[in-house]
Coordinates of C-alpha atoms and ligand atoms in Angstrom, one line a residue:
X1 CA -69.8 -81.7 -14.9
X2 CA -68.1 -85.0 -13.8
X3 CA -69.5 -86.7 -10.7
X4 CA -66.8 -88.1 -9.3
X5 CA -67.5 -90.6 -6.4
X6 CA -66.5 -90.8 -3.0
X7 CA -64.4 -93.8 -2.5
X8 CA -64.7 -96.0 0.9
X9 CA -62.0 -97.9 2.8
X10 CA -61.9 -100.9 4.6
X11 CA -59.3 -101.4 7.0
X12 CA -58.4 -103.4 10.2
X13 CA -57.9 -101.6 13.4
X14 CA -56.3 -104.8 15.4
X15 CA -53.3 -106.5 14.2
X16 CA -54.7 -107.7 11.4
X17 CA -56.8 -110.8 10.5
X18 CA -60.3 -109.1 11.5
X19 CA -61.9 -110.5 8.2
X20 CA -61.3 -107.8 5.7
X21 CA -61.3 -110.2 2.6
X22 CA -64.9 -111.3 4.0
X23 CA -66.1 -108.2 4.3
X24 CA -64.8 -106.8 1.1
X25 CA -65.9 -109.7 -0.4
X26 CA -69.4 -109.2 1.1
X27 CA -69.1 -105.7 -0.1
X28 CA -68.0 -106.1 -3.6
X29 CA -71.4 -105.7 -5.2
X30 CA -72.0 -102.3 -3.8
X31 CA -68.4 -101.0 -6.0
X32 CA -66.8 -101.0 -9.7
X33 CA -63.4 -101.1 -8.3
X34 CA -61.5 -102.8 -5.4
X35 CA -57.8 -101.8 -5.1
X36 CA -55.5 -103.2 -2.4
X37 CA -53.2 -100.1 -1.5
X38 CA -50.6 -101.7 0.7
X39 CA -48.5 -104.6 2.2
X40 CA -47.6 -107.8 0.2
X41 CA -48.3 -111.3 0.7
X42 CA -47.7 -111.3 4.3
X43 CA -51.4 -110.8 4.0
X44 CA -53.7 -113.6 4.1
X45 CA -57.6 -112.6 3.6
X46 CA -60.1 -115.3 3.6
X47 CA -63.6 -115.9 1.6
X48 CA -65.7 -118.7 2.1
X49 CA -68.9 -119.0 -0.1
X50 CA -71.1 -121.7 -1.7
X51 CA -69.2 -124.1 0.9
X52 CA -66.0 -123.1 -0.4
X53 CA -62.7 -121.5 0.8
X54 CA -60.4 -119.3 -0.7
X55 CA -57.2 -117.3 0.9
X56 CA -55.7 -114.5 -1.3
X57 CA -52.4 -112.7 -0.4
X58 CA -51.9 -110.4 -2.8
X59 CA -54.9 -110.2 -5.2
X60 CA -58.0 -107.7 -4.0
X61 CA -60.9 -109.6 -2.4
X62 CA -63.4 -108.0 -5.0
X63 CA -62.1 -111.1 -8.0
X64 CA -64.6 -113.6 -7.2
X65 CA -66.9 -110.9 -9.4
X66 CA -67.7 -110.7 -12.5
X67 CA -68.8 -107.2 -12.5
X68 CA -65.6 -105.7 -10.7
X69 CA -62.3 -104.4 -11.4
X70 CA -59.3 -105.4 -8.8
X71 CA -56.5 -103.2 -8.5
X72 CA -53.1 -103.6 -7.2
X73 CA -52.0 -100.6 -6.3
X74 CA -48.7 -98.5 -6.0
X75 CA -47.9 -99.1 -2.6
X76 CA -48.4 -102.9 -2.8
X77 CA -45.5 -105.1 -3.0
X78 CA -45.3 -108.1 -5.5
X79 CA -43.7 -112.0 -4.8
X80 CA -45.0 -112.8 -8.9
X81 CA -44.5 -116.3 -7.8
X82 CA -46.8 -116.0 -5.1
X83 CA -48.8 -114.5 -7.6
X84 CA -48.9 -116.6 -10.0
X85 CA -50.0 -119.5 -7.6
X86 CA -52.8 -117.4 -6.7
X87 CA -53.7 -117.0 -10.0
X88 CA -53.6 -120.6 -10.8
X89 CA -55.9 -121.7 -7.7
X90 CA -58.0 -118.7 -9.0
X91 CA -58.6 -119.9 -12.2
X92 CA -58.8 -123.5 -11.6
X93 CA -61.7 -122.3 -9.8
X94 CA -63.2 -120.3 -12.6
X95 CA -62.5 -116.6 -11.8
X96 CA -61.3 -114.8 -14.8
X97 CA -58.3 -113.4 -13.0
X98 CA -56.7 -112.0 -15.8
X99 CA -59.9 -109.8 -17.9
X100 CA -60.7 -108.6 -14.0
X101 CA -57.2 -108.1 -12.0
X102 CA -55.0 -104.7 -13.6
X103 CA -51.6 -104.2 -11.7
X104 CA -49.9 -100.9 -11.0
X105 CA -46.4 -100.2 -12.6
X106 CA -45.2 -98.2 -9.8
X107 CA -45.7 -101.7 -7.4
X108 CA -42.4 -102.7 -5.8
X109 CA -41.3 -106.4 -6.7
X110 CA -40.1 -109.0 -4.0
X111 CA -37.1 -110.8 -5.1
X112 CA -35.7 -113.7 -3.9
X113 CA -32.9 -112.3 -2.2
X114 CA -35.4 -110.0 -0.2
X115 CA -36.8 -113.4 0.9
X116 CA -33.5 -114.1 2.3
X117 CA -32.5 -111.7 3.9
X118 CA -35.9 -111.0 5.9
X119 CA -34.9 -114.5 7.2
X120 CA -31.5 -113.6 8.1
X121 CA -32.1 -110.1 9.6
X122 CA -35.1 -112.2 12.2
X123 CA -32.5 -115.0 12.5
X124 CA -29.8 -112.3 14.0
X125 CA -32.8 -110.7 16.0
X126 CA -32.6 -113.7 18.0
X127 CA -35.2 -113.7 20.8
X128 CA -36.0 -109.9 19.8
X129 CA -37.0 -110.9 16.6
X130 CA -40.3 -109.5 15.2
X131 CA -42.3 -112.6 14.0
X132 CA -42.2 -111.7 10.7
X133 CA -43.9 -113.9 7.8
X134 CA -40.1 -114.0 6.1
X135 CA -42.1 -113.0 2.7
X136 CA -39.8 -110.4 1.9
X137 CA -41.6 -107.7 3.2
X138 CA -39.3 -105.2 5.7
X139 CA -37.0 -105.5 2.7
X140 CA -38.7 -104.9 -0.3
X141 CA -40.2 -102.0 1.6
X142 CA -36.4 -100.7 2.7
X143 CA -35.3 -101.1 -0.8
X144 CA -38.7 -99.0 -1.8
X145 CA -37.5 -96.1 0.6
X146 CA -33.8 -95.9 0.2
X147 CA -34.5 -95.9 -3.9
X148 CA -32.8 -98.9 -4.5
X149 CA -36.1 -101.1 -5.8
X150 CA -37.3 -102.8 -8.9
X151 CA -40.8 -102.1 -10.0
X152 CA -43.3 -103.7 -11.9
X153 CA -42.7 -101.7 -15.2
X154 CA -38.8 -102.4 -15.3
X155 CA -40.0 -105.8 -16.2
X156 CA -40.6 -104.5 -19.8
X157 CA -36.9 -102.8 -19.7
X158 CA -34.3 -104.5 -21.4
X159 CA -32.0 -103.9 -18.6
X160 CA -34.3 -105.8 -15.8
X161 CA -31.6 -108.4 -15.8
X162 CA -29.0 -105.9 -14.9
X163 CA -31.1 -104.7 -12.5
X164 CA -31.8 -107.9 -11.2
X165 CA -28.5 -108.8 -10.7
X166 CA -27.1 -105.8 -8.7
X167 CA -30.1 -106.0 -6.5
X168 CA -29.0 -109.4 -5.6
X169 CA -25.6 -109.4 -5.7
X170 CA -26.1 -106.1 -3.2
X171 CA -28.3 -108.3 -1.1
X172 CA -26.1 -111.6 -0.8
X173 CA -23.1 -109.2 0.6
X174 CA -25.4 -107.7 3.4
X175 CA -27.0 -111.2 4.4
X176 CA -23.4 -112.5 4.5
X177 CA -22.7 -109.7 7.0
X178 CA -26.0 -111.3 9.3
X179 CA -25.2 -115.0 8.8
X180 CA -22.4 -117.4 8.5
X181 CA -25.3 -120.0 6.7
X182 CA -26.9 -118.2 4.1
X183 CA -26.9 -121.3 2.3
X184 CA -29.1 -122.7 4.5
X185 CA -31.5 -120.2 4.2
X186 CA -34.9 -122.4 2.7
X187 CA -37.6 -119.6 0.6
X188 CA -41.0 -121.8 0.1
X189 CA -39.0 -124.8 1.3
X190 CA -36.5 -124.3 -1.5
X191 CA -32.9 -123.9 -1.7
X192 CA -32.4 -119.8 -2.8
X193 CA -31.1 -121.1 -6.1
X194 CA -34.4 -123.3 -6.8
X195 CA -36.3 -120.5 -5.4
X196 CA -34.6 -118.3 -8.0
X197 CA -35.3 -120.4 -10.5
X198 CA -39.5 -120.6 -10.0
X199 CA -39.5 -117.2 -9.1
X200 CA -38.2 -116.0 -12.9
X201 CA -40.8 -118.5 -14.0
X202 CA -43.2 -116.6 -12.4
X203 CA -42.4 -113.4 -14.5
X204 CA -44.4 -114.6 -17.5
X205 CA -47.8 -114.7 -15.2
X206 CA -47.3 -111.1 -14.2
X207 CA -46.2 -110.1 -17.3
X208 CA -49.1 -111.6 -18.8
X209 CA -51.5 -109.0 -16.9
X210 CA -52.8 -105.7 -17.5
X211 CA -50.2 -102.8 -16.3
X212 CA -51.2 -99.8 -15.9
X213 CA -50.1 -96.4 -14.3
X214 CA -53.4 -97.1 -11.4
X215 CA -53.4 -93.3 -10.6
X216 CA -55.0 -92.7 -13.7
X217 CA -56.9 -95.5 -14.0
X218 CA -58.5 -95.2 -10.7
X219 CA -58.9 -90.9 -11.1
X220 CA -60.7 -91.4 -14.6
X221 CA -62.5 -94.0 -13.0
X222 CA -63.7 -91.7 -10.2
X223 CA -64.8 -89.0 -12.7
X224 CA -66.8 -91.7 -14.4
X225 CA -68.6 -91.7 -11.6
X226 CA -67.2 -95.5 -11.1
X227 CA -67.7 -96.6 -6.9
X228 CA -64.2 -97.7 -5.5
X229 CA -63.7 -100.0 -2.2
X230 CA -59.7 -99.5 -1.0
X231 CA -58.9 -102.8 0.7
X232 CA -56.5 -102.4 3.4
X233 CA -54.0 -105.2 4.9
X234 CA -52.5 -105.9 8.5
X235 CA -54.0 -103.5 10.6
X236 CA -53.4 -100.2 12.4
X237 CA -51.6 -101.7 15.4
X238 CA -49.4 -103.1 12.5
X239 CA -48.7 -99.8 11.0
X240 CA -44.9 -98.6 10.7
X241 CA -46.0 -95.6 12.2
X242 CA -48.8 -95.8 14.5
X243 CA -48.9 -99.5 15.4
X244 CA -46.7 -101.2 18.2
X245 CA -43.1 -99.9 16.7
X246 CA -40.6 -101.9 16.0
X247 CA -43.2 -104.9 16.5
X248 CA -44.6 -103.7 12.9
X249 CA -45.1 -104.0 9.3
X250 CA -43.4 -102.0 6.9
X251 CA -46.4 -100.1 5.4
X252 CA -49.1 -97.9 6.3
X253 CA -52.1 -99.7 7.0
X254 CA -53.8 -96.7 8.0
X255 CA -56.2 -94.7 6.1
X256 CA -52.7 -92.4 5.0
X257 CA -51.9 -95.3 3.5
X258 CA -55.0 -95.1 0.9
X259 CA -53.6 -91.8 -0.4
X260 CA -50.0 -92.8 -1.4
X261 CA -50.8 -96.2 -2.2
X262 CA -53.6 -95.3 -4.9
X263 CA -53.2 -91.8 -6.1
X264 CA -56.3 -90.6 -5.1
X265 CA -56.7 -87.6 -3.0
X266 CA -57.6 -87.3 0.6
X267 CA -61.1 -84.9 -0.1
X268 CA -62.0 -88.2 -2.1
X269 CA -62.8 -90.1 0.6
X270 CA -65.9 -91.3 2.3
X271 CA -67.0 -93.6 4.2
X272 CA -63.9 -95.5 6.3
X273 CA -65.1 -98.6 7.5
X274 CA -63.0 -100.3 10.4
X275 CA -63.3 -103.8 11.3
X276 CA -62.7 -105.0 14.3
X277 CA -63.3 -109.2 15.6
X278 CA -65.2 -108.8 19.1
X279 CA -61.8 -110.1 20.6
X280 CA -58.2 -109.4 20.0
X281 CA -55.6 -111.5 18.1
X282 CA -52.2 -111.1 17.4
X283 CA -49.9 -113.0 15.5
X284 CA -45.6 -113.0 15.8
X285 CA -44.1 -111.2 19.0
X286 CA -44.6 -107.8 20.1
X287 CA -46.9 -106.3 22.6
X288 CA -50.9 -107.6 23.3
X289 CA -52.3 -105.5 26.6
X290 CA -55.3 -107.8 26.8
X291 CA -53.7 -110.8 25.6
X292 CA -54.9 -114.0 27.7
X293 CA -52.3 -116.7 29.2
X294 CA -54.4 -119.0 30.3
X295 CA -57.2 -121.5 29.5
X296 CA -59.8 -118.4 28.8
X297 CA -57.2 -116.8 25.8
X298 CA -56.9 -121.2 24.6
X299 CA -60.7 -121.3 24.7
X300 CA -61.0 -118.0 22.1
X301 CA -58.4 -119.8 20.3
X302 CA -60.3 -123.0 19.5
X303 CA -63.6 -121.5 19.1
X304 CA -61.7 -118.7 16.9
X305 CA -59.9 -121.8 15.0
X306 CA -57.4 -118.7 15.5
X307 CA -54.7 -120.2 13.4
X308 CA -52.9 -117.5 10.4
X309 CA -54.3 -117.7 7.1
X310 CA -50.9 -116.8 6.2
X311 CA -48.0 -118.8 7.8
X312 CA -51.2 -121.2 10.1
X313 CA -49.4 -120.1 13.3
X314 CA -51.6 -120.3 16.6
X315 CA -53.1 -116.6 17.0
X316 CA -52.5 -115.2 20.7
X317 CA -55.6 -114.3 21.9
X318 CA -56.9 -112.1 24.1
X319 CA -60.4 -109.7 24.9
X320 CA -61.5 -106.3 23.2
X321 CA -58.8 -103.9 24.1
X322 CA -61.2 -100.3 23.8
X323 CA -58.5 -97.6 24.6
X324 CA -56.3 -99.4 21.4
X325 CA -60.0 -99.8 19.3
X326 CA -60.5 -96.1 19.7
X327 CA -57.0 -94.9 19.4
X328 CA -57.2 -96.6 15.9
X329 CA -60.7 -95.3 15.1
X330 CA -58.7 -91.9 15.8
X331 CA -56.1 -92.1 13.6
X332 CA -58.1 -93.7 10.7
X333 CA -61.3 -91.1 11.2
X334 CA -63.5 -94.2 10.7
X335 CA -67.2 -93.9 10.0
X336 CA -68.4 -97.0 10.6
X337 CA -67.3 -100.1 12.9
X338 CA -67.6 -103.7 11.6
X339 CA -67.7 -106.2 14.0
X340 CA -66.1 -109.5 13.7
X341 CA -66.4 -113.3 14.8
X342 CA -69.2 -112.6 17.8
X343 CA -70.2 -116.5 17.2
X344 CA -67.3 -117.3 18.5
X345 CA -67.6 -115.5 22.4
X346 CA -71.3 -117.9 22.1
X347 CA -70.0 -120.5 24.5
X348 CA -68.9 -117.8 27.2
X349 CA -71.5 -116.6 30.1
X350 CA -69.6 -113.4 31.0
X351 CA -67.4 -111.2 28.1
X352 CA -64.7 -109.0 29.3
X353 CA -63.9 -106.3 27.8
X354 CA -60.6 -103.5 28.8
X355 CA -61.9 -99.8 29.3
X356 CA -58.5 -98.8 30.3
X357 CA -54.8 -99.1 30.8
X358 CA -54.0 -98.7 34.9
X359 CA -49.7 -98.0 34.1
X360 CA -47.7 -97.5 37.1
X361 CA -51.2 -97.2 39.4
X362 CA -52.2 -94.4 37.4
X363 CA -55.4 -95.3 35.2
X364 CA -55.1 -94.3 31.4
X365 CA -57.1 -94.2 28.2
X366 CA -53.9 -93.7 25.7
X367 CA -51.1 -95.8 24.3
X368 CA -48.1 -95.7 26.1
X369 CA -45.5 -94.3 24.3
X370 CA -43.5 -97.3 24.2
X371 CA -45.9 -100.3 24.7
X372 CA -43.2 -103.2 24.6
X373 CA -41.4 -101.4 27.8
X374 CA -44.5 -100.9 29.9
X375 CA -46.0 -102.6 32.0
X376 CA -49.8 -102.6 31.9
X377 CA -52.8 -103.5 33.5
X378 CA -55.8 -103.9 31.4
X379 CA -58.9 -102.6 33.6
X380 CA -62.0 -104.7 32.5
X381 CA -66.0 -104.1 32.6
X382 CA -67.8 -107.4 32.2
X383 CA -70.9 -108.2 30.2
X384 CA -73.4 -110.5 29.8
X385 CA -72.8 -113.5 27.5
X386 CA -75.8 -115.1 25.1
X387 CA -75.1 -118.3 25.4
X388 CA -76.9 -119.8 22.2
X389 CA -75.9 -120.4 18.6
X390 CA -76.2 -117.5 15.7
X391 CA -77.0 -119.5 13.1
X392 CA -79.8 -118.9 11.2
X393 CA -80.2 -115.4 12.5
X394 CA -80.1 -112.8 9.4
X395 CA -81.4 -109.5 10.7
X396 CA -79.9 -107.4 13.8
X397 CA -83.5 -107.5 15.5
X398 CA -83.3 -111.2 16.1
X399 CA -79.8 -111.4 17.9
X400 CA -79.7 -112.2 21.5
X401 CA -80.6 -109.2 23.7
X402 CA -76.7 -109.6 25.1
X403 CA -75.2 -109.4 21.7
X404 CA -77.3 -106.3 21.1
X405 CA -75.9 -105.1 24.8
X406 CA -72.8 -105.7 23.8
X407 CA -73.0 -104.1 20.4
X408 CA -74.4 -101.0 22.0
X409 CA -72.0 -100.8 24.5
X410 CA -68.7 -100.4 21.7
X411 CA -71.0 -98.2 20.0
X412 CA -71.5 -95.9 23.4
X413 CA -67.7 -96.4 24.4
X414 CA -66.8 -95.4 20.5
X415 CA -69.3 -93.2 19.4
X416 CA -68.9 -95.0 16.3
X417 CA -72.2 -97.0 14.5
X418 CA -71.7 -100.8 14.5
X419 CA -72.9 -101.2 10.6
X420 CA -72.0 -104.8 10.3
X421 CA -72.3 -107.8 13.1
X422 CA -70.1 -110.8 11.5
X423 CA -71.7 -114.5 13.0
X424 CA -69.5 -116.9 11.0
X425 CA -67.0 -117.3 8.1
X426 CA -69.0 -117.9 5.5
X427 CA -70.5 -114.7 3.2
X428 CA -74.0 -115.0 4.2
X429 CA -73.4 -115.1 7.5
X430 CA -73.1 -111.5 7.8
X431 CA -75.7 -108.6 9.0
X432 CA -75.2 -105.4 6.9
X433 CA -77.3 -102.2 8.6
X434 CA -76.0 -99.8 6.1
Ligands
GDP501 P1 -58.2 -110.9 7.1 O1 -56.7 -111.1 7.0 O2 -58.6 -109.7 7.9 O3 -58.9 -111.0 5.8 O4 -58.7 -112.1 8.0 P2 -58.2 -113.7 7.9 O5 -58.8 -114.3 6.8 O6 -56.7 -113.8 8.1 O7 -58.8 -114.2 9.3 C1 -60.1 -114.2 9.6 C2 -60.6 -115.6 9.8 O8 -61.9 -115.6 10.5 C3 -60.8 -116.4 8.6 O9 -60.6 -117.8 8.8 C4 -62.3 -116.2 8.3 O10 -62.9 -117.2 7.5 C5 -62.9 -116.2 9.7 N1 -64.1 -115.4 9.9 C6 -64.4 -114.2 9.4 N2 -65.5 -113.7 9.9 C7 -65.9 -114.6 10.8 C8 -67.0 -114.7 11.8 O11 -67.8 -113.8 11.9 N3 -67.1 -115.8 12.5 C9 -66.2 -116.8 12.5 N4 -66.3 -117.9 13.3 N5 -65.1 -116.8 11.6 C10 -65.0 -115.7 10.8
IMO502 P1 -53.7 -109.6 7.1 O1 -53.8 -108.7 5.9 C1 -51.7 -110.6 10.9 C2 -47.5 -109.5 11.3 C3 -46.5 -110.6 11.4 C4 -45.4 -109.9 12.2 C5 -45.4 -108.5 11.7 C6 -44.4 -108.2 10.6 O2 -54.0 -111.0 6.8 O3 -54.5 -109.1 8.3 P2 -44.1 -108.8 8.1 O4 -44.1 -110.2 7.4 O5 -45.1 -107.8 7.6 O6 -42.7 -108.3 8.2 O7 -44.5 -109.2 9.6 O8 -46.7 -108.3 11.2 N1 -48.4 -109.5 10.1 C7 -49.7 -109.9 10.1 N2 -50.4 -110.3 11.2 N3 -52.3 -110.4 9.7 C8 -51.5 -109.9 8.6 O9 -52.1 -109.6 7.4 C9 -50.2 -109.7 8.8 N4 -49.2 -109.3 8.1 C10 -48.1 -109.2 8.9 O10 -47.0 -111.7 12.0 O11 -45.8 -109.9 13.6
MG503 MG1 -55.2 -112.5 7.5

């Protein structure tokens, strides 16, 4: 009789950035596998070790192993050359990327032209637009839905250039509908055509790695007995569905998302760990309830160096928004909570935190149907700050009495166990209680 493992998931429940590709990272030793099941390089996860930095958009945050497998799964999509530079940093650095990193067939590609027209369709958005990264995402995702994309395995087709060019040629007459100045459209601070150009010489890279059909890979795996760790991307208040509609991503960076965007089934999962910083950011427009205006929200900022990993756009900040932590605990049934950046709320004496929404006088626990058209008042408990570095400090015994307060206070509000307390960016600044 086969074994097969439970698989975990790690995904954010904010709007992304909590510190999944620390985490994971962290985590990595405890799995065989690591397989990112969603979103594209509008992702930015960051790893810092042995006093160096890494950000990775598209490859899994498992690849600074030797031991592990990374996945790119199904529901990813692809920029190759976005993956190719990622490859190159990679293995100027000494990761074997390519014995370690196996690629999905079924993963959508990002063309050039989707490129554009993300920048077109947020340049006729005008004030309303949605703050996207402009890497191609909404569109490579619409062209997913309404069966019109290119996948990784028509690279091996002879007609991929046929392909290739219809896609574009379809995409050049819509952006001409959005814009008068496609022409002045810049992808990567390139001219489309130059863009074009780098971006076929990227094929070669991708082509160069492993494809598989992951479904299989990743189901065998399981009834091997293999450990796998799904790596989610944005976060749940991103998510096309649940998150803060049309102020979204395209994907589903919920737990759903693991099941479409691996193959595996749903009774295959276990533990769902959801991270969460011990403040709120948001990066691009769109709704924040407890976002702060003022010198408080500029102070998280610079402790936070809250900057995107991504586009390096200032993060809005803002404090710990509990009705929107547990409404994504909800919808992603997670186990355990892992919780993010406390070092940086060191330098506060008091720590806000919302318990609930008061909307139109009336005090409230849920999302708002429409969170971009009300108007709400975040109602705040205050707690004790602990004033004092956490440097040095490597069990969850030895944090300040206030952090522990403060810990056990999400915990009560969530009923969800707190299994990891982040104090800094680098990997061993991290307190696993699993
Ligand atoms: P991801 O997209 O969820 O992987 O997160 P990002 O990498 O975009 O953003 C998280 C940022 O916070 C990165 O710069 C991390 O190095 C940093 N970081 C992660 N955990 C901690 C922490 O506990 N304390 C501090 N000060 N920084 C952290
Ligand atoms: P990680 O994985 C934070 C935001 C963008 C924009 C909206 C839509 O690093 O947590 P898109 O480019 O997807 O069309 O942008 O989503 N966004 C992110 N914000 N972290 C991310 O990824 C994000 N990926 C997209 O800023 O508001
Ligand atoms: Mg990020």
């Amino acid at each position: 009789m086969s074994i097969h493992m439970k698989s975990d998931v790690l995904l954010g429940l904010q709007w992304g950035d909590e510190g999944k590709g620390k985490i994971v990272d962290f985590l990595t030793p405890q799995y065989d596998i690591i397989a990112r099941f969603q979103g594209g390089p509008n992702a930015g996860h960051t790893i810092e070790f042995d006093g160096k930095k890494f950000v990775l958009h598209t490859i899994p945050s498992g690849i600074f192993s030797e031991k592990a497998t990374n996945v790119i799964g199904n529901g990813v999509i692809i920029d190759p050359y976005i993956l190719q530079k990622e490859i190159m940093e990679l293995e100027s650095a000494g990761a074997d990327v390519k014995g370690r990193l196996i690629v999905s067939s079924k993963a959508h590609l990002i063309l050039p032209s989707h490129r554009l027209l993300d920048a077109v369709y947020e340049q006729w958005k005008g004030k309303n637009k949605i703050g996207s990264t402009l890497k191609g995402i909404g569109p490579a995702y619409t062209d997913k839905v309404s069966r019109n994309g290119i996948r990784v395995g028509d690279l091996h087709n002879d007609d991929f250039n046929k392909k290739y060019e219809a896609a574009k040629s379809r995409h050049l007459k819509l952006a001409k509908l959005y814009s008068n100045d496609i022409e002045g459209v810049e992808i990567e601070g390139m001219s489309f055509d130059d863009y074009e150009k780098v971006w076929f010489g990227s094929l070669p890279a991708l082509k160069a790695l492993k494809h598989l059909d992951t479904a299989y890979f990743l189901n065998n795996a399981r009834a091997e007995g293999k450990k796998i760790l799904a790596e989610g991307a944005q976060g749940t208040m991103l998510d096309i569905d649940f998150g803060s509609y049309p102020f979204v991503t395209s994907s589903n960076t919920t737990a759903a998302g693991v099941i479409s965007g691996l193959g595996i089934p749903p009774s295959s999962v276990g533990r769902v760990y959801g991270i969460s910083k011990a403040y709120c950011t948001r990066v691009g427009s769109g709704p924040f309830p407890t976002e702060l205006l003022d010198e408080t929200g500029e102070k998280l900022r610079a402790e936070g160096r809250e900057f995107g990993a991504t586009t390096g756009r200032p993060r809005r900040c803002g404090w710990l928004d509990l009705p929107a932590l547990k409404y994504a605990i909800m919808i992603n049934g997670v186990t355990d909570l892992m919780l993010m950046k406390t070092d940086v709320l060191n330098v506060f004496d008091t720590i806000k935190v919302a318990v609930k929404y008061r909307i139109n006088g009336k005090e409230t626990e849920e999302i708002p149907y429409d969170l971009n058209q009300t108007d709400i008042e975040p109602v705040f408990t205050e707690l004790p700050g602990w004033k004092q570095s956490l440097e040095g400090i490597t069990t969850y015994e030895d944090l300040p009495e206030s952090l522990k307060n403060y810990i056990k206070f999400v915990e009560k509000e969530t009923k969800v166990p707190v299994t990891v307390v982040s104090t800094g960016p680098d990997r061993s600044d991290t307190i696993f209680r699993g």
